[in-house]
Short mmCIF file of C-alpha atoms in Angstrom, two decimals:
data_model
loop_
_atom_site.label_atom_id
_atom_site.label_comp_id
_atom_site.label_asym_id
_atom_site.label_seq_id
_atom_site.Cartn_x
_atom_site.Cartn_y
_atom_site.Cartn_z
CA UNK A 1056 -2.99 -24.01 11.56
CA UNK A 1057 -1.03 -23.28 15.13
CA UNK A 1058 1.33 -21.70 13.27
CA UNK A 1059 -0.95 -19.22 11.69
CA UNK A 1060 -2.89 -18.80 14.97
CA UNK A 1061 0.07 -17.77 16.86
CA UNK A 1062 1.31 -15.62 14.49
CA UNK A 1063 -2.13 -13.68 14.44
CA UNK A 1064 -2.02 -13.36 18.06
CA UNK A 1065 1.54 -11.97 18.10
CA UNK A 1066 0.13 -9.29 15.39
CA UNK A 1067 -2.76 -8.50 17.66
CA UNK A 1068 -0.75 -7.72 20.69
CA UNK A 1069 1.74 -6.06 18.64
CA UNK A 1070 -1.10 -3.95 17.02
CA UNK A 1071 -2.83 -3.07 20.19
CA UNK A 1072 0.11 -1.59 21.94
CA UNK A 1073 0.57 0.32 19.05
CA UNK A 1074 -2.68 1.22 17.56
CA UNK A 1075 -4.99 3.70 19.48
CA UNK A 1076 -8.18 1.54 20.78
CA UNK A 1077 -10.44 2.45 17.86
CA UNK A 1078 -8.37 2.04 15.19
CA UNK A 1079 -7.55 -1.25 16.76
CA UNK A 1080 -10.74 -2.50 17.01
CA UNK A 1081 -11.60 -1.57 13.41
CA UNK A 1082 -8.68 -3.55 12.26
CA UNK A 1083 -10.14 -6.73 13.90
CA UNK A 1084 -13.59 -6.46 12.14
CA UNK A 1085 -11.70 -5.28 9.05
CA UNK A 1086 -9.72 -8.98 9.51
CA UNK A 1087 -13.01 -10.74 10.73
CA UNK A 1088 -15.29 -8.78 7.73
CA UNK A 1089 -12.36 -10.18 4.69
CA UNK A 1090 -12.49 -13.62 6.06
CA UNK A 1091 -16.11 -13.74 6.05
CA UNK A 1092 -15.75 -11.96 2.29
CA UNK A 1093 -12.87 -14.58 1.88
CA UNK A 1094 -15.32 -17.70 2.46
CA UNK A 1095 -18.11 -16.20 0.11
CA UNK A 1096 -15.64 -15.93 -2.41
CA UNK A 1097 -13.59 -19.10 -1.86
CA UNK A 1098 -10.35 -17.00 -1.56
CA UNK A 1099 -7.83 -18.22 1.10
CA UNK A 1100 -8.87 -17.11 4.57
CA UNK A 1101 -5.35 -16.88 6.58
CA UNK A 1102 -4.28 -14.70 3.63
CA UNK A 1103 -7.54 -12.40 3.81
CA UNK A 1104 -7.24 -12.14 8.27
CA UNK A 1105 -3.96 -11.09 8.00
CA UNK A 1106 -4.50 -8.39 5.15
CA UNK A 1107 -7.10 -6.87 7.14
CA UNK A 1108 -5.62 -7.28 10.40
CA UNK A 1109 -2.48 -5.09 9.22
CA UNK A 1110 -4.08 -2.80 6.61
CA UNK A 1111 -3.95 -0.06 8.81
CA UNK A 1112 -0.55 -0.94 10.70
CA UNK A 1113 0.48 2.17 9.02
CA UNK A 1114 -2.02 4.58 11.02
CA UNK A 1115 -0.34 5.33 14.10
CA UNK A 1116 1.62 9.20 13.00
CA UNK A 1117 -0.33 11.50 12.10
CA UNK A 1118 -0.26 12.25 7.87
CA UNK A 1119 2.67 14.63 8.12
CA UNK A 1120 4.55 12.22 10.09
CA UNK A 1121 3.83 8.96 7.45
CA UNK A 1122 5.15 11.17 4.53
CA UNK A 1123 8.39 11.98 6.03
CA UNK A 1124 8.72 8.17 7.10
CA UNK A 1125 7.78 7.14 3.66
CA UNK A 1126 10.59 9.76 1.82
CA UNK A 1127 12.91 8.24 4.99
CA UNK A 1128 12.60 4.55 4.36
CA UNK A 1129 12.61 5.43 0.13
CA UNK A 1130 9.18 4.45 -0.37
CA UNK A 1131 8.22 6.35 -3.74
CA UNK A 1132 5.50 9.10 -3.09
CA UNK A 1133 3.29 10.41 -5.75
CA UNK A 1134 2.26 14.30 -6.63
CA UNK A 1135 -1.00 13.46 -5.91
CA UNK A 1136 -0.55 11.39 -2.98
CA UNK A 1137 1.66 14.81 -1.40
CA UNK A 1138 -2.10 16.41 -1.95
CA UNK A 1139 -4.42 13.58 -0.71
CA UNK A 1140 -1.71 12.66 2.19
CA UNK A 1141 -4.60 10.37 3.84
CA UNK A 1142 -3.87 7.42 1.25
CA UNK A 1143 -0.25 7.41 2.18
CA UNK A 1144 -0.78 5.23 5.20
CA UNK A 1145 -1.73 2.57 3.15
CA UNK A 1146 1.64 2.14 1.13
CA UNK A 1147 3.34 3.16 4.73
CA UNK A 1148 1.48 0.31 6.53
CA UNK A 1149 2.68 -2.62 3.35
CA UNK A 1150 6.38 -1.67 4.14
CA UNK A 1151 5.84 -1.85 7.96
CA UNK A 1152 4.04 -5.53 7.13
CA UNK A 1153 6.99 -6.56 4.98
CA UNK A 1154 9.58 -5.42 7.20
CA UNK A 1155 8.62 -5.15 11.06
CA UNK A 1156 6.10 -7.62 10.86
CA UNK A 1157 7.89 -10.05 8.40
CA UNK A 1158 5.32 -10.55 5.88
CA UNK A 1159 6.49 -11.80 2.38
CA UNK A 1160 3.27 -12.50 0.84
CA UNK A 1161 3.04 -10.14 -2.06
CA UNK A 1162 -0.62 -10.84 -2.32
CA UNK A 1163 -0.88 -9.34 1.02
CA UNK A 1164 1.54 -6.22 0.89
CA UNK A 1165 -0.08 -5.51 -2.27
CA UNK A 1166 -3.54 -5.38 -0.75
CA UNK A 1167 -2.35 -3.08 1.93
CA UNK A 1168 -0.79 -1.15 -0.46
CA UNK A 1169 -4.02 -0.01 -2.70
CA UNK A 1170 -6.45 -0.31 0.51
CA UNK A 1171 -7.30 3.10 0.39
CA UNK A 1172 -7.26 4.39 -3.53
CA UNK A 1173 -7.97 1.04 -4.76
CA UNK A 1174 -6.26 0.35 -8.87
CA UNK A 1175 -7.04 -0.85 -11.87
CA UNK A 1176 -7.16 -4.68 -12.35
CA UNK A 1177 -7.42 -5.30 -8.74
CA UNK A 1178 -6.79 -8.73 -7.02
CA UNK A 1179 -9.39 -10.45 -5.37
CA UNK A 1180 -8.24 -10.20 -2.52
CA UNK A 1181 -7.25 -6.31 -3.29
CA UNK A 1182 -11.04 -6.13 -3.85
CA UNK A 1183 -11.61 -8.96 -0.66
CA UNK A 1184 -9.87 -5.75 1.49
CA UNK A 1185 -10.82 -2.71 -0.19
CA UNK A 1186 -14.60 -3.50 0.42
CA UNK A 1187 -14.08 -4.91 3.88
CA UNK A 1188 -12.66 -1.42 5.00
CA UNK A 1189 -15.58 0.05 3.87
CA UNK A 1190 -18.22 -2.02 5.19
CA UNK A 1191 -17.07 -3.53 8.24
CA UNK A 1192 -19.84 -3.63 11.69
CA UNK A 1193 -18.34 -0.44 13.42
CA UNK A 1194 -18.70 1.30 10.00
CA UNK A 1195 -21.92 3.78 10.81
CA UNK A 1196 -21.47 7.10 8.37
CA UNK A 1197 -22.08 6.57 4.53
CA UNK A 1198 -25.62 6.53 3.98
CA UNK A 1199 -26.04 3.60 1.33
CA UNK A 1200 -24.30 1.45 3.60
CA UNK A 1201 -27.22 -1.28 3.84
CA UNK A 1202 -26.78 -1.95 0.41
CA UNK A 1203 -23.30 -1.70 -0.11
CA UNK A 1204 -22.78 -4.71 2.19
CA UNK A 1205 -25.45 -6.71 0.55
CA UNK A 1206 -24.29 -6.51 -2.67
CA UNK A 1207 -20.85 -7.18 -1.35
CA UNK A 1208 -22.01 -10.71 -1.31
CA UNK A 1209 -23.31 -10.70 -4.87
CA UNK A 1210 -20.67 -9.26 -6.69
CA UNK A 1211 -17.29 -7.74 -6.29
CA UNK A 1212 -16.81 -5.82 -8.60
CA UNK A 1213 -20.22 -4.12 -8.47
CA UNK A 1214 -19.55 -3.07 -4.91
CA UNK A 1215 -15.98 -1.77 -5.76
CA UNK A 1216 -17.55 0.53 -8.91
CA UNK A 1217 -20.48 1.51 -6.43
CA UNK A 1218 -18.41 2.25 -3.35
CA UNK A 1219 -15.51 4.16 -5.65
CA UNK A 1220 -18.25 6.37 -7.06
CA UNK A 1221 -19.51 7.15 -3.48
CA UNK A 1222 -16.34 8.35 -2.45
CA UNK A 1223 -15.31 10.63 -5.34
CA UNK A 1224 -18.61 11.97 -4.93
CA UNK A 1225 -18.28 12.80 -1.26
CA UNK A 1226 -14.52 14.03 -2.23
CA UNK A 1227 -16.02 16.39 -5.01
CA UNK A 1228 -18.97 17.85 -2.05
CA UNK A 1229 -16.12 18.18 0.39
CA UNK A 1230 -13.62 19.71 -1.60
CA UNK A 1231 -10.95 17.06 -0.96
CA UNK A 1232 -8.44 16.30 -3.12
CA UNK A 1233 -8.39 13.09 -4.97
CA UNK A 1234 -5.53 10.99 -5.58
CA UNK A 1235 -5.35 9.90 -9.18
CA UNK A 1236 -5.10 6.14 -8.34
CA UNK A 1237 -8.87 6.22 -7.29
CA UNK A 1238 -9.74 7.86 -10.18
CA UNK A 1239 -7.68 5.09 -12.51
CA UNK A 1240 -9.82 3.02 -10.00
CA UNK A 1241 -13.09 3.94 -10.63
CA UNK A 1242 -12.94 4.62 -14.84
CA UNK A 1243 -11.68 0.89 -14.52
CA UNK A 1244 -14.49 -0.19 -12.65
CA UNK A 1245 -17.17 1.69 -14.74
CA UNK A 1246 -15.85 0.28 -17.87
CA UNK A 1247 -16.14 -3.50 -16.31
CA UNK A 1248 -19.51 -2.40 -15.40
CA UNK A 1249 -20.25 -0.61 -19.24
CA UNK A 1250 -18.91 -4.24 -20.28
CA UNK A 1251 -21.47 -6.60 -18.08
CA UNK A 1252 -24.05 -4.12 -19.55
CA UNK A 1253 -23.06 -5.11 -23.09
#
C-alpha cells in the first residue's frame, strides 16, 4: 500500500512538471473517475489509478512532434493513424509508461495504448479507461453526457458501443478523419450489442 502510494505521488509530480495545468488536472479525475469505475466493477484499483493517471503522459508535443518521436523510438505507426495523428499520443504515452516511468504491467500499457481508438475485444480495464476519459467531472462538451455516465455504471460495454458511435458521428459532421481501429472498435461493439438483443 506505501509502496503504491509513493509511487503515485512520484508520477504526479513527475506529470505536473511536465503536463500543462489542464491536461494535468484531467489526468487526475481520469485516475480518480477509473478507480471509482474500478470499484463498481470489482477490477483492481492501483492498476485502474495508475492507467488513468498516465494515459495521457504522451500529450505534452504537439501531434507533429509525437509522430516523429514515435518513428524515432521504432514504435510502429499506422496509415491511418499518419491521417488521424490525434490517436498517436496514446501509443506514444504506453512507451513513455513502460520506459521513463518504469511500468511493466501489460494490462496497463495496453490500456494506454487503445485509450483513444479503443479495439476489438477490449480488456476491462481497456474499457475501465476508455470510458473514464470520456466521462470524467471536468468533461463539459458532448451533449449526451448525463447519460453516458449513468449507464457507465450499468454496463460496460453499452457505454463503450454508445460513446464509439458518438464519436464517429461527430468525426463524420466534422470532417475528421477516422482511424480504422475505432471503426474495428465500434462494428465490435455493435455486434456484442446485436448479440444481447438476440
Amino acid at each position: 500500500m506505501d509502496h503504491q502510494c509513493n509511487q503515485v505521488l512520484m508520477f504526479r509530480k513527475k506529470l505536473k512538471s511536465r503536463l500543462d495545468p489542464m491536461r494535468y488536472e484531467h489526468s487526475l479525475s481520469v485516475s480518480f473517475t477509473c478507480m471509482n469505475l474500478a470499484m463498481r466493477y470489482g477490477y483492481d484499483i492501483d492498476k485502474a489509478e495508475l492507467a488513468g493517471l498516465l494515459h495521457d503522459c504522451g500529450k505534452r508535443f504537439p501531434d507533429s512532434v509525437i509522430l516523429k518521436k514515435c518513428l524515432k523510438h521504432g514504435i510502429p505507426v499506422t496509415e491511418g493513424e499518419r491521417k488521424a495523428l490525434a490517436v498517436l499520443h496514446a501509443k506514444y504515452g504506453a512507451w513513455l509508461a513502460r520506459h521513463k516511468y518504469q511500468i511493466e504491467d501489460s494490462e496497463i500499457l495496453n490500456a494506454i495504448a487503445c485509450h483513444t481508438t479503443g479495439k476489438p475485444e477490449m480488456t476491462v480495464l481497456d474499457k475501465i479507461l476508455y470510458i473514464a476519459d470520456y466521462i470524467e467531472p471536468r468533461r463539459y462538451k458532448a451533449d449526451n453526457l448525463p447519460q453516458i455516465r449513468r449507464m457507465a455504471y450499468e454496463d460496460l460495454d453499452q457505454t463503450m458501443y454508445a460513446i464509439l458511435k458518438g464519436t464517429l458521428e461527430y468525426l463524420q459532421r466534422k470532417g475528421g478523419c477516422i482511424d480504422p481501429m475505432t471503426l474495428q472498435a465500434y462494428e465490435y461493439f455493435k455486434a456484442q450489442m446485436k448479440g444481447n438483443e438476440e
